[in-house]
Each structure stands twice: as C-alpha cells, then as structure tokens.
Short mmCIF file of C-alpha atoms in Angstrom, two decimals:
data_model
loop_
_atom_site.label_atom_id
_atom_site.label_comp_id
_atom_site.label_asym_id
_atom_site.label_seq_id
_atom_site.Cartn_x
_atom_site.Cartn_y
_atom_site.Cartn_z
CA LYS A 1 0.26 -0.05 -0.29
CA ALA A 2 1.44 3.38 -0.96
CA LEU A 3 2.74 5.94 1.71
CA LEU A 4 1.73 9.33 1.12
CA SER A 5 3.58 11.57 2.96
CA LEU A 6 3.37 15.39 3.42
CA ALA A 7 7.09 15.83 4.20
CA PRO A 8 9.47 16.90 1.75
CA SER A 9 10.91 14.33 -0.11
CA PRO A 10 11.87 14.04 -3.83
CA ARG A 11 9.50 10.93 -4.59
CA LEU A 12 7.34 8.90 -2.66
CA VAL A 13 8.35 5.17 -2.10
CA CYS A 14 5.89 2.41 -1.74
CA VAL A 15 7.12 0.49 1.11
CA ARG A 16 4.67 -2.10 1.47
CA ALA A 17 4.87 -2.50 -2.62
CA ARG A 18 8.94 -2.66 -1.96
CA ALA A 19 8.00 -5.89 -0.11
CA ARG A 20 5.86 -7.27 -2.51
CA ALA A 21 8.34 -6.35 -5.26
CA ARG A 22 10.93 -8.12 -3.63
CA SER A 23 8.86 -11.29 -3.03
CA LEU A 24 8.34 -11.58 -6.79
CA GLU A 25 11.66 -10.67 -7.75
CA ARG A 26 10.70 -6.97 -9.36
CA PRO A 27 12.28 -4.25 -9.05
CA LEU A 28 11.39 -1.48 -6.44
CA LEU A 29 8.33 0.69 -6.75
CA HIS A 30 9.43 4.35 -6.93
CA LEU A 31 6.59 6.75 -6.96
CA ARG A 32 7.44 10.34 -7.14
CA ARG A 33 6.30 13.22 -5.25
CA GLY A 34 2.49 14.42 -6.00
CA ALA A 35 1.93 11.41 -7.63
CA SER A 36 -2.25 10.00 -6.81
CA ASN A 37 -4.18 7.64 -8.18
CA PHE A 38 -8.04 8.38 -9.09
CA ALA A 39 -10.81 6.80 -6.36
CA MET A 40 -12.28 5.13 -9.43
CA GLY A 41 -9.45 3.67 -10.83
CA ALA A 42 -5.91 4.73 -11.11
CA ALA A 43 -2.03 3.42 -11.33
CA ALA A 44 -1.20 0.47 -13.67
CA CYS A 45 1.03 -2.68 -13.17
CA PRO A 46 4.58 -2.26 -13.63
CA ARG A 47 6.16 -3.34 -16.49
CA ARG A 48 6.43 -7.00 -16.70
CA SER A 49 9.79 -8.15 -16.99
CA SER A 50 8.40 -11.16 -19.75
CA SER A 51 7.12 -7.75 -21.75
CA GLU A 52 6.17 -9.03 -25.31
CA GLU A 53 -10.97 -4.17 -18.01
CA ALA A 54 -14.48 -1.15 -15.72
CA VAL A 55 -16.72 -2.86 -18.23
CA HIS A 56 -15.85 -6.29 -19.86
CA PHE A 57 -16.80 -6.61 -23.78
CA SER A 58 -19.57 -8.91 -24.87
CA VAL A 59 -17.57 -8.93 -27.92
CA VAL A 60 -14.34 -10.77 -26.19
CA ASP A 61 -16.63 -13.08 -24.22
CA ALA A 62 -18.48 -14.04 -27.71
CA GLY A 63 -15.44 -14.50 -29.28
CA ARG A 64 -13.82 -12.59 -31.75
CA LYS A 65 -14.66 -12.31 -35.31
CA GLY A 66 -13.88 -10.19 -38.20
CA ASN A 67 -11.88 -7.36 -37.94
CA GLY A 68 -14.42 -4.91 -36.20
CA GLU A 69 -15.63 -3.06 -39.34
CA ASP A 70 -19.00 -5.16 -38.92
CA ARG A 71 -19.48 -4.72 -35.40
CA LEU A 72 -18.86 -1.12 -34.80
CA GLY A 73 -22.21 0.42 -35.16
CA SER A 74 -24.21 -3.23 -34.77
CA ALA A 75 -25.99 -2.25 -31.93
CA THR A 76 -28.52 -0.40 -30.70
CA ALA A 77 -28.34 2.48 -28.21
CA GLY A 78 -29.78 1.79 -25.07
CA VAL A 79 -31.00 5.00 -24.11
CA GLY A 80 -34.60 6.69 -24.17
CA GLY A 81 -36.10 3.44 -23.57
CA SER A 82 -34.83 1.75 -26.72
CA ALA A 83 -34.39 -2.34 -26.92
CA GLY A 84 -30.47 -2.17 -26.99
CA SER A 85 -29.71 -1.53 -23.58
CA ASP A 86 -26.08 -3.07 -22.33
CA ASP A 87 -28.37 -4.58 -19.06
CA HIS A 88 -27.29 -8.22 -19.95
CA LEU A 89 -23.64 -7.03 -19.05
CA ASP A 90 -24.48 -7.13 -15.78
CA LYS A 91 -25.24 -10.88 -15.66
CA ARG A 92 -21.47 -11.90 -15.35
CA PRO A 93 -19.15 -11.75 -11.72
CA ARG A 94 -17.92 -7.88 -11.52
CA TRP A 95 -14.98 -7.81 -8.84
CA MET A 96 -13.38 -4.72 -7.07
CA CYS A 97 -10.32 -4.92 -5.06
CA GLU A 98 -11.11 -4.31 -1.33
CA CYS A 99 -8.68 -1.69 -0.84
CA HIS A 100 -11.30 0.53 -3.27
CA VAL A 101 -12.80 1.83 0.04
CA THR A 102 -10.01 2.81 1.94
CA HIS A 103 -7.49 4.23 0.06
CA ASN A 104 -7.47 6.89 -2.82
CA PHE A 105 -9.61 9.68 -1.31
CA TYR A 106 -8.54 12.51 -3.13
CA VAL A 107 -8.14 16.12 -1.10
CA ARG A 108 -8.50 18.93 -3.50
CA ARG A 109 -6.84 21.48 -1.47
CA LEU A 110 -4.08 19.19 -0.76
CA GLY A 111 -3.81 17.84 -4.62
CA LEU A 112 -3.10 14.46 -3.42
CA HIS A 113 -4.80 11.21 -2.56
CA VAL A 114 -5.16 9.80 1.19
CA VAL A 115 -5.42 6.44 2.82
CA TYR A 116 -8.13 6.36 5.47
CA SER A 117 -8.66 3.14 7.55
CA GLY A 118 -11.30 4.48 10.00
CA ASP A 119 -8.85 5.12 12.36
CA ASP A 120 -9.33 9.23 13.09
CA ALA A 121 -6.15 9.57 15.09
CA ALA A 122 -3.85 7.29 12.86
CA PHE A 123 -4.78 9.78 10.45
CA LEU A 124 -4.55 12.80 11.74
CA GLU A 125 -0.72 11.38 12.67
CA GLN A 126 -0.08 10.51 9.10
CA TYR A 127 -0.98 13.28 7.15
CA ARG A 128 -0.64 16.73 9.88
CA ALA A 129 -3.13 18.57 8.24
CA GLU A 130 -6.81 19.48 8.47
CA ILE A 131 -8.76 17.91 6.14
CA ASP A 132 -12.05 19.83 4.96
CA LYS A 133 -13.45 17.25 2.42
CA LEU A 134 -12.68 13.97 1.14
CA GLY A 135 -13.69 13.29 -2.51
CA VAL A 136 -15.26 9.33 -2.04
CA GLY A 137 -16.53 9.34 -5.66
CA GLN A 138 -19.72 7.54 -6.29
CA ALA A 139 -21.20 4.10 -5.10
CA PRO A 140 -21.88 1.84 -8.21
CA SER A 141 -25.46 1.14 -6.79
CA GLU A 142 -25.82 5.04 -7.30
CA ALA A 143 -24.22 4.92 -10.82
CA ALA A 144 -26.56 1.95 -11.68
CA ALA A 145 -29.43 3.93 -10.67
CA ARG A 146 -28.31 7.06 -12.86
CA ALA A 147 -28.03 4.40 -16.02
CA GLY A 148 -31.28 3.45 -15.29
CA ALA A 149 -32.87 6.64 -15.18
CA ALA A 150 -31.33 7.49 -18.31
CA ARG A 151 -32.45 4.94 -20.05
CA ARG A 152 -35.87 5.21 -18.89
CA LEU A 153 -36.31 9.16 -19.29
CA TYR A 154 -34.02 10.59 -21.74
CA VAL A 155 -34.49 11.26 -25.25
CA PRO A 156 -31.18 11.12 -27.26
CA LEU A 157 -30.23 14.36 -29.62
CA TRP A 158 -28.39 12.31 -32.01
CA ARG A 159 -28.87 8.25 -31.38
CA GLU A 160 -26.67 7.47 -34.33
CA VAL A 161 -23.69 8.37 -32.21
CA TYR A 162 -24.44 5.06 -29.73
CA ALA A 163 -23.63 3.03 -32.63
CA PRO A 164 -21.88 4.48 -35.49
CA ARG A 165 -20.05 2.59 -38.36
CA PRO A 166 -16.89 2.66 -38.37
CA GLU A 167 -16.66 5.26 -41.33
CA ASP A 168 -18.91 7.48 -39.47
CA CYS A 169 -16.77 8.28 -36.47
CA LEU A 170 -13.41 6.96 -36.68
CA ALA A 171 -10.45 8.84 -38.45
CA PRO A 172 -9.21 7.00 -41.94
CA ALA A 173 -5.71 7.38 -40.63
CA PHE A 174 -6.89 5.46 -37.92
CA ARG A 175 -8.71 2.41 -39.13
CA GLU A 176 -5.52 2.29 -41.63
CA LEU A 177 -3.09 2.41 -38.88
CA ALA A 178 -5.17 -0.16 -36.82
CA ALA A 179 -5.17 -2.42 -39.61
CA ALA A 180 -1.62 -2.52 -40.37
CA LEU A 181 -1.00 -3.50 -36.72
CA ARG A 182 -3.71 -5.95 -36.76
CA ALA A 183 -2.27 -7.81 -39.71
CA GLY A 184 -0.32 -11.20 -38.86
CA ASP A 185 0.58 -12.28 -42.19
CA GLY A 186 4.41 -12.65 -41.45
CA SER A 187 5.93 -10.40 -44.23
CA SER A 188 6.90 -7.76 -41.62
CA THR A 189 7.87 -7.74 -37.67
CA PRO A 190 5.56 -5.36 -35.33
CA LEU A 191 8.79 -2.84 -35.40
CA GLN A 192 8.74 -2.81 -39.06
CA ARG A 193 5.15 -1.66 -39.15
CA VAL A 194 5.68 0.69 -37.01
CA ALA A 195 8.36 2.64 -37.99
CA GLU A 196 6.38 2.44 -41.93
CA LEU A 197 3.58 4.12 -40.24
CA LYS A 198 6.14 6.94 -39.19
CA ALA A 199 7.35 7.42 -42.36
CA ARG A 200 3.78 7.71 -43.55
CA GLY A 201 2.90 10.24 -40.92
CA LEU A 202 0.07 8.00 -39.39
CA LEU A 203 1.70 7.71 -36.32
CA GLU A 204 3.86 9.94 -34.19
CA GLU A 205 6.09 8.89 -31.24
CA ILE A 206 6.48 11.95 -28.90
CA ARG A 207 9.21 10.19 -26.91
CA PRO A 208 9.09 6.63 -26.25
CA GLY A 209 6.18 5.29 -25.02
CA LEU A 210 4.11 8.21 -25.96
CA LEU A 211 2.31 8.39 -29.08
CA THR A 212 -0.20 10.56 -30.72
CA PHE A 213 -2.11 9.60 -34.09
CA ASP A 214 -5.86 10.40 -35.55
CA VAL A 215 -8.66 8.66 -33.61
CA LEU A 216 -12.06 10.53 -34.26
CA SER A 217 -13.15 12.09 -37.00
CA VAL A 218 -14.39 16.01 -36.61
CA ALA A 219 -17.67 15.47 -37.73
CA PHE A 220 -18.33 12.74 -35.18
CA CYS A 221 -16.29 14.70 -32.70
CA GLN A 222 -19.12 17.49 -33.00
CA ARG A 223 -22.02 15.46 -32.91
CA LEU A 224 -20.82 13.44 -29.62
CA GLU A 225 -20.26 16.95 -28.25
CA GLU A 226 -23.63 17.98 -28.96
CA GLU A 227 -25.07 14.53 -27.71
CA LEU A 228 -23.22 15.04 -24.47
CA ALA A 229 -24.52 18.58 -23.80
CA HIS A 230 -27.89 17.58 -24.86
CA PHE A 231 -27.63 14.95 -22.04
CA GLU A 232 -26.63 17.52 -19.47
CA ALA A 233 -28.91 20.07 -20.32
CA SER A 234 -31.62 17.53 -19.53
CA GLY A 235 -31.17 17.87 -15.21
CA LEU A 236 -31.01 14.35 -15.21
CA PRO A 237 -28.52 12.73 -12.61
CA LYS A 238 -25.32 11.71 -13.47
CA SER A 239 -21.57 10.77 -11.74
CA ALA A 240 -18.74 13.07 -11.72
CA PRO A 241 -16.25 11.05 -13.96
CA ASN A 242 -13.70 10.54 -10.64
CA THR A 243 -12.69 12.22 -7.62
CA MET A 244 -10.09 14.33 -9.47
CA ASN A 245 -12.55 15.65 -12.37
CA ARG A 246 -15.79 17.06 -11.53
CA ARG A 247 -17.18 18.13 -14.91
CA GLY A 248 -17.54 15.37 -17.50
CA VAL A 249 -19.61 12.23 -17.87
CA VAL A 250 -19.39 8.54 -17.55
CA LEU A 251 -20.15 6.88 -20.90
CA ALA A 252 -21.13 3.45 -19.64
CA GLU A 253 -24.29 5.45 -17.94
CA LEU A 254 -25.66 6.27 -21.01
CA ALA A 255 -25.19 2.93 -22.44
CA PHE A 256 -22.23 4.15 -24.87
CA GLY A 257 -20.87 0.54 -24.79
CA PRO A 258 -21.94 -2.22 -27.00
CA GLY A 259 -22.44 0.23 -30.17
CA LEU A 260 -19.31 2.18 -29.62
CA LEU A 261 -16.73 1.98 -27.07
CA ASP A 262 -16.56 -2.03 -26.98
CA PRO A 263 -15.76 -2.54 -30.64
CA LEU A 264 -13.49 0.62 -30.38
CA VAL A 265 -11.26 -1.05 -27.76
CA ALA A 266 -11.54 -4.58 -28.75
CA ASP A 267 -10.94 -4.06 -32.29
CA TYR A 268 -8.89 -1.38 -32.78
CA LEU A 269 -7.18 -0.43 -29.74
CA GLU A 270 -6.27 -3.39 -28.52
CA PRO A 271 -3.98 -4.05 -31.38
CA VAL A 272 -2.69 -0.68 -31.49
CA ALA A 273 -1.63 -1.43 -27.71
CA ALA A 274 -0.27 -4.88 -28.35
CA ALA A 275 1.84 -3.12 -30.81
CA LEU A 276 2.98 0.04 -29.45
CA LEU A 277 3.11 -0.81 -25.90
CA PRO A 278 3.28 -4.58 -25.56
CA GLY A 279 5.05 -4.21 -22.52
CA HIS A 280 2.20 -2.78 -20.67
CA CYS A 281 -0.99 -5.26 -21.60
CA GLN A 282 -1.39 -8.73 -22.52
CA GLY A 283 -4.84 -8.31 -23.75
CA LEU A 284 -7.28 -5.73 -23.19
CA ASP A 285 -10.57 -7.26 -21.94
CA SER A 286 -11.97 -4.42 -20.03
CA TYR A 287 -12.41 -0.60 -19.70
CA ARG A 288 -13.86 2.63 -18.14
CA ALA A 289 -14.59 5.40 -20.24
CA PHE A 290 -15.53 8.90 -19.23
CA THR A 291 -15.58 12.45 -20.73
CA VAL A 292 -13.56 15.60 -18.96
CA GLN A 293 -13.97 18.80 -19.42
CA TYR A 294 -11.49 22.22 -18.54
CA GLU A 295 -12.96 25.54 -18.39
CA ALA A 296 -11.33 28.84 -17.66
CA VAL A 297 -14.38 29.99 -15.44
CA GLN A 298 -14.98 30.72 -11.71
CA ASP A 299 -15.32 27.04 -10.23
CA GLY A 300 -14.40 25.11 -13.32
CA ASP A 301 -11.78 22.21 -13.37
CA ARG A 302 -8.65 24.44 -14.69
CA GLU A 303 -6.06 22.30 -14.02
CA LEU A 304 -5.12 18.66 -12.68
CA ALA A 305 -2.52 17.17 -10.49
CA LEU A 306 0.01 14.67 -11.23
CA HIS A 307 -1.36 11.15 -11.10
CA TYR A 308 -1.19 7.99 -12.94
CA ASP A 309 -4.35 5.89 -14.18
CA ASN A 310 -5.82 2.61 -13.04
CA ALA A 311 -5.16 1.38 -16.41
CA GLU A 312 -2.34 -0.97 -18.29
CA VAL A 313 -3.03 1.66 -21.16
CA THR A 314 -5.18 4.98 -21.70
CA LEU A 315 -6.15 6.54 -24.64
CA ASN A 316 -6.90 10.22 -24.10
CA VAL A 317 -8.76 11.87 -27.24
CA ASN A 318 -9.61 15.61 -27.63
CA LEU A 319 -13.54 15.86 -28.59
CA GLY A 320 -13.16 20.12 -28.85
CA GLY A 321 -12.70 23.16 -27.61
CA LEU A 322 -10.49 26.53 -28.08
CA TRP A 323 -8.44 27.15 -25.28
CA GLU A 324 -4.60 28.88 -24.11
CA GLY A 325 -2.80 26.69 -21.89
CA GLY A 326 -3.70 23.44 -20.47
CA GLU A 327 -1.10 21.21 -22.14
CA ILE A 328 -0.65 17.20 -20.76
CA GLU A 329 2.61 17.12 -19.47
CA PHE A 330 4.05 13.39 -18.93
CA GLN A 331 7.07 12.83 -16.67
CA GLY A 332 7.54 9.20 -17.64
CA LEU A 333 6.60 5.93 -15.47
CA ALA A 334 6.36 5.88 -11.97
CA THR A 335 8.10 2.68 -11.49
CA GLU A 336 11.45 4.63 -12.86
CA PRO A 337 13.71 6.88 -11.24
CA GLU A 338 12.86 10.54 -12.34
CA ASP A 339 14.24 11.69 -15.86
CA LYS A 340 13.97 14.65 -17.37
CA ALA A 341 14.50 13.15 -20.93
CA MET A 342 11.13 11.47 -20.35
CA LEU A 343 9.25 15.04 -19.60
CA ALA A 344 7.06 15.94 -22.42
CA ARG A 345 3.93 17.97 -23.57
CA VAL A 346 1.04 17.06 -25.06
CA SER A 347 -1.34 19.31 -27.19
CA LEU A 348 -4.17 17.86 -29.31
CA PRO A 349 -6.21 18.81 -32.42
CA ARG A 350 -9.31 17.70 -32.27
CA GLY A 351 -10.20 13.97 -32.52
CA ARG A 352 -6.50 13.30 -32.25
CA GLY A 353 -5.51 10.90 -29.23
CA VAL A 354 -2.25 10.21 -27.27
CA LEU A 355 -1.90 6.32 -26.63
CA HIS A 356 0.25 5.98 -23.03
CA ALA A 357 0.87 3.47 -20.33
CA GLY A 358 -1.53 4.25 -17.25
CA LEU A 359 1.57 4.07 -15.21
CA ASP A 360 2.75 7.30 -16.76
CA LEU A 361 2.83 10.03 -14.95
CA HIS A 362 0.76 12.77 -16.22
CA ARG A 363 -1.07 16.06 -15.40
CA ALA A 364 -3.09 18.53 -16.83
CA LEU A 365 -1.60 22.24 -16.67
CA PRO A 366 -3.64 25.43 -15.79
CA LEU A 367 -6.02 26.25 -18.69
CA THR A 368 -5.84 30.25 -18.99
CA SER A 369 -8.35 30.56 -21.10
CA GLY A 370 -11.45 28.88 -22.99
CA ARG A 371 -12.22 25.21 -22.56
CA ARG A 372 -11.03 21.47 -23.42
CA HIS A 373 -13.30 18.45 -23.50
CA ASN A 374 -11.50 15.41 -23.91
CA LEU A 375 -12.44 11.47 -24.11
CA VAL A 376 -10.45 9.08 -21.54
CA VAL A 377 -10.39 5.65 -22.00
CA TRP A 378 -8.85 3.63 -19.26
CA CYS A 379 -7.66 -0.11 -20.90
CA ARG A 380 -7.29 -2.82 -18.32
CA SER A 381 -5.64 -5.99 -18.71
CA SER A 382 -6.93 -8.49 -15.99
CA LYS A 383 -3.75 -10.68 -16.89
CA VAL A 384 -1.57 -8.16 -15.55
CA ARG A 385 -3.42 -6.86 -12.96
CA ASN A 386 -4.75 -9.93 -11.72
CA GLU A 387 -1.09 -10.29 -10.16
CA ARG A 388 -1.09 -6.90 -8.15
CA CYS A 389 -3.53 -4.36 -7.66
CA PRO A 390 -2.69 -1.23 -9.09
CA MET A 391 -4.42 0.75 -6.35
CA CYS A 392 -2.49 -0.67 -3.32
CA PHE A 393 0.17 -3.23 -4.96
CA GLU A 394 -0.67 -6.07 -3.08
CA ALA A 395 -2.40 -9.41 -4.39
CA PRO A 396 -6.08 -8.60 -5.09
CA ARG A 397 -8.77 -9.40 -2.57
CA VAL A 398 -11.87 -8.25 -4.07
CA VAL A 399 -15.41 -8.01 -3.34
CA SER A 400 -18.80 -7.92 -5.38
CA THR A 401 -19.71 -5.34 -7.37
CA ASN A 402 -21.68 -4.27 -10.54
CA ARG A 403 -20.15 -2.89 -14.11
CA PHE A 404 -19.88 0.84 -12.66
CA GLY A 405 -17.59 -0.04 -10.07
CA ASP A 406 -16.03 -3.49 -11.67
CA GLU A 407 -11.87 -2.93 -11.76
CA GLY A 408 -11.42 -5.62 -14.23
CA PHE A 409 -10.30 -8.37 -11.89
CA THR A 410 -11.42 -11.62 -12.39
CA VAL A 411 -12.00 -14.59 -10.24
CA PRO A 412 -10.00 -17.17 -10.06
CA PRO A 413 -6.96 -16.34 -9.37
CA CYS A 414 -8.07 -13.40 -7.40
CA ARG A 415 -9.14 -14.38 -4.01
CA LEU A 416 -12.39 -13.11 -2.45
CA SER A 417 -12.01 -10.34 0.44
CA ALA A 418 -12.57 -11.86 4.39
CA SER A 419 -13.02 -8.32 5.34
CA SER A 420 -16.26 -7.45 7.61
CA TRP A 421 -17.89 -5.10 4.73
CA ASP A 422 -18.33 -7.34 2.41
CA SER A 423 -21.95 -8.05 3.88
CA SER A 424 -22.27 -5.11 6.38
CA ALA A 425 -21.73 -2.82 3.10
CA GLY A 426 -23.14 -4.57 0.67
CA ASP A 427 -25.16 -1.85 -0.79
CA LEU A 428 -22.41 -0.09 -1.81
CA PHE A 429 -20.91 -2.83 -4.24
CA SER A 430 -24.00 -3.65 -5.81
#
C-alpha cells in the first residue's frame, strides 16, 4: 500500500510494494512525490519483465470474429427506452479490490489522494493537516440507478452516435493504422510496421511510450459533443468522471458501450496497444471510459494534479474546444527514477489522441482561457492486474460489485475478501 506523506521528499516510496516486489523478484517501485491515484481507478501495474477491464466486452466473451468493421455500429443505443440497453452485461460477476474503500480518497485542497482506514488519530498523525472534505467517489449502486434513469427518461439528440459505423466515427488514418498493426501475415515484424507507419505520417512518437495519432473524425467529435451537452442540459443525474475531475460524463451510464466503446477497444485499441506498448498489457479485456471538461471559468476545472491511471493503457482524445495553456504534461513511468528526458507536453487537435501507459505520470497544466473537452479510455488487462492490484500493490482481495464499479479483476485467480464490509456494506458494491 502506497505511503503518501506530506513531508518533503523527492518522491514517494511504496514501502509495502517494495516488500511485495522483492517477493516477486521485481524492481522497487519509486512513486514520485505528488503522484496520486484516481479513486475510481488509477495506477497501472508495473512493466512486466516478460513483456512481449471497468466493463468487460460482450464481444470478447463471444469470441472475436472479423476485423471489427461489421461490429462497430451493430448495436442499438440503450437510451430513451430503446431495446438495445446493456443490462445483459450485469449477469457476469464483477469485482473490485477491497482497497477501494480505504485508499485513494482525493483531497482537492492538498492535490493528492490519501489512505483512511477508519482510525481518525492515525490519519491525522500520518498527514498532519486539517482535512476539510474527502472526495469519496460514487457508489456503484448509485451509478446503476442513474443509468436506469437515463434509459427510461432521456431522449437522445443524435441516436446514431451510440452505434456509429466505423466510417462515420473513426478517422480514416486510425482505421488504416489499426489494420496495419492488426495484420499478422508474417511479411513484416511489428517494429517494421511501426516504423513504416511513422514514415507515412500515420503515427507520431513524442518519446518512447508516448504516441499520438488521429482517432475520431471531426464531424463525429462535433455530434458527440452536442449529444453530451444535450444530456447535461436534460437535468438528469450523472456521476462525476472521478474524484479529481468534476466536469464530464461516465459513458457507461449513457449506454455507449455495446455500439461504440466495446468494438473501439476490442477491435482497434487492443491491436494498437499490443504493437505500440507491448510491455504494459497482455490483451485488453475491460475498460472505463469517460469525458472530462476543463474550462477557465469560476468553479471550473482548470488543471489536474500529477497522477497515474488505474489502467494498463490509456487513450486520451480531444473532442473539442478552443483554449490556451492546458497542455498534458508527461513525466515518465512512476516505477522508474525521475528522468528529465522523459518530460513531454502534448496539445492535441480535435479528434487526435495520445496513447500512453497508465503508469506514465501525467498532469493537466492550468488552462488560462477557453475550454478543453476530452474523451479518456482506461484500458485494462486482467492478466496483469490479477497478479497485483494497481491501487494498493498487493495481491488483490476482491469484493463483488456491478459493472459501474468493476475494476477488471477476475475470480479465480483473485481471492475473495474476508473483510467485514463484504456483508455490512453490500449496498456499496451492488
């Protein structure tokens, strides 16, 4: 479990992760000072020495067929009482690590996450600061209720954005990129294909582990922004994206999964991530997707503190806005010593995305004017996270939840928690 200290230090050291890493014969984890985790998921597992989900894909469970071109857009949007809702996804077991209820409470005034086990005296002794308010996130049961209300009451503005055809939502360059990286005919190695894509301008490597490319068409970004603004104007309840961002939408609550996000991740992002970030994932089998909005207005989210994600791989796509400042700054893997050569700042045009390891420390620099709207997809690999929880860096002990609280673990091999909150706080997890 990460030791988060307010005392001056060049970086935070995961004390218990160190013992765990030794037992697994893995390197010591150095977490730099200021790095923090998202309460609803943040911090990917360290890079695996053997390098070659939170909503699980129904398309993965059914087996992969074709190249995704016939699946993106094949489902009907599950909003406004239509028949295409994704309730069927709830029938499979969903799991979150028990550390979810004790770790990663975000203190906005301090700009970090804290650990709270219920002992007030120990908490005050550890942090030595007055805590006015803890951002404890949203209970999965409440998220399910909000999703149900949206299905019954919300009338979409653009129903087609929930299940678009590939040619209507994906940038042509992204479809070409994914097809090239998906190809396995043996005519070239993955490294050769990546080099060719760079030479053709379909892929830009900012620095090792940080890549940008076109993802969504500008026209689709426009309609998606209009649809999300229409939903927010409806006044229906919605979750905050996470405890660090207050403005945005959790896309599972609006049933974007079956027709848009499931095939996007399974058929496009998985082959792209396997080729570009092979050391950070072993297949992508779950995800959490949400939008975030930064705006230079009173009470708006202008910046985001340094953190890493609860994802093996993250895709961040600019949906729209005009702004100054607000670049995304990357600082390198949280498990590696600080290296100034890894510092990079990224500003994306509309429809373009940046792909990075979830463990790559990053922050949003202050927005000085305007607004910025982004789609974020945390892609997860159960084969990686089942070995060690990316939140507490321990062998996962999991509790049952629903698809809104799912963190991508599977049972087995993960063990069930024996803690008392399994029964006493069951409504939190179901």
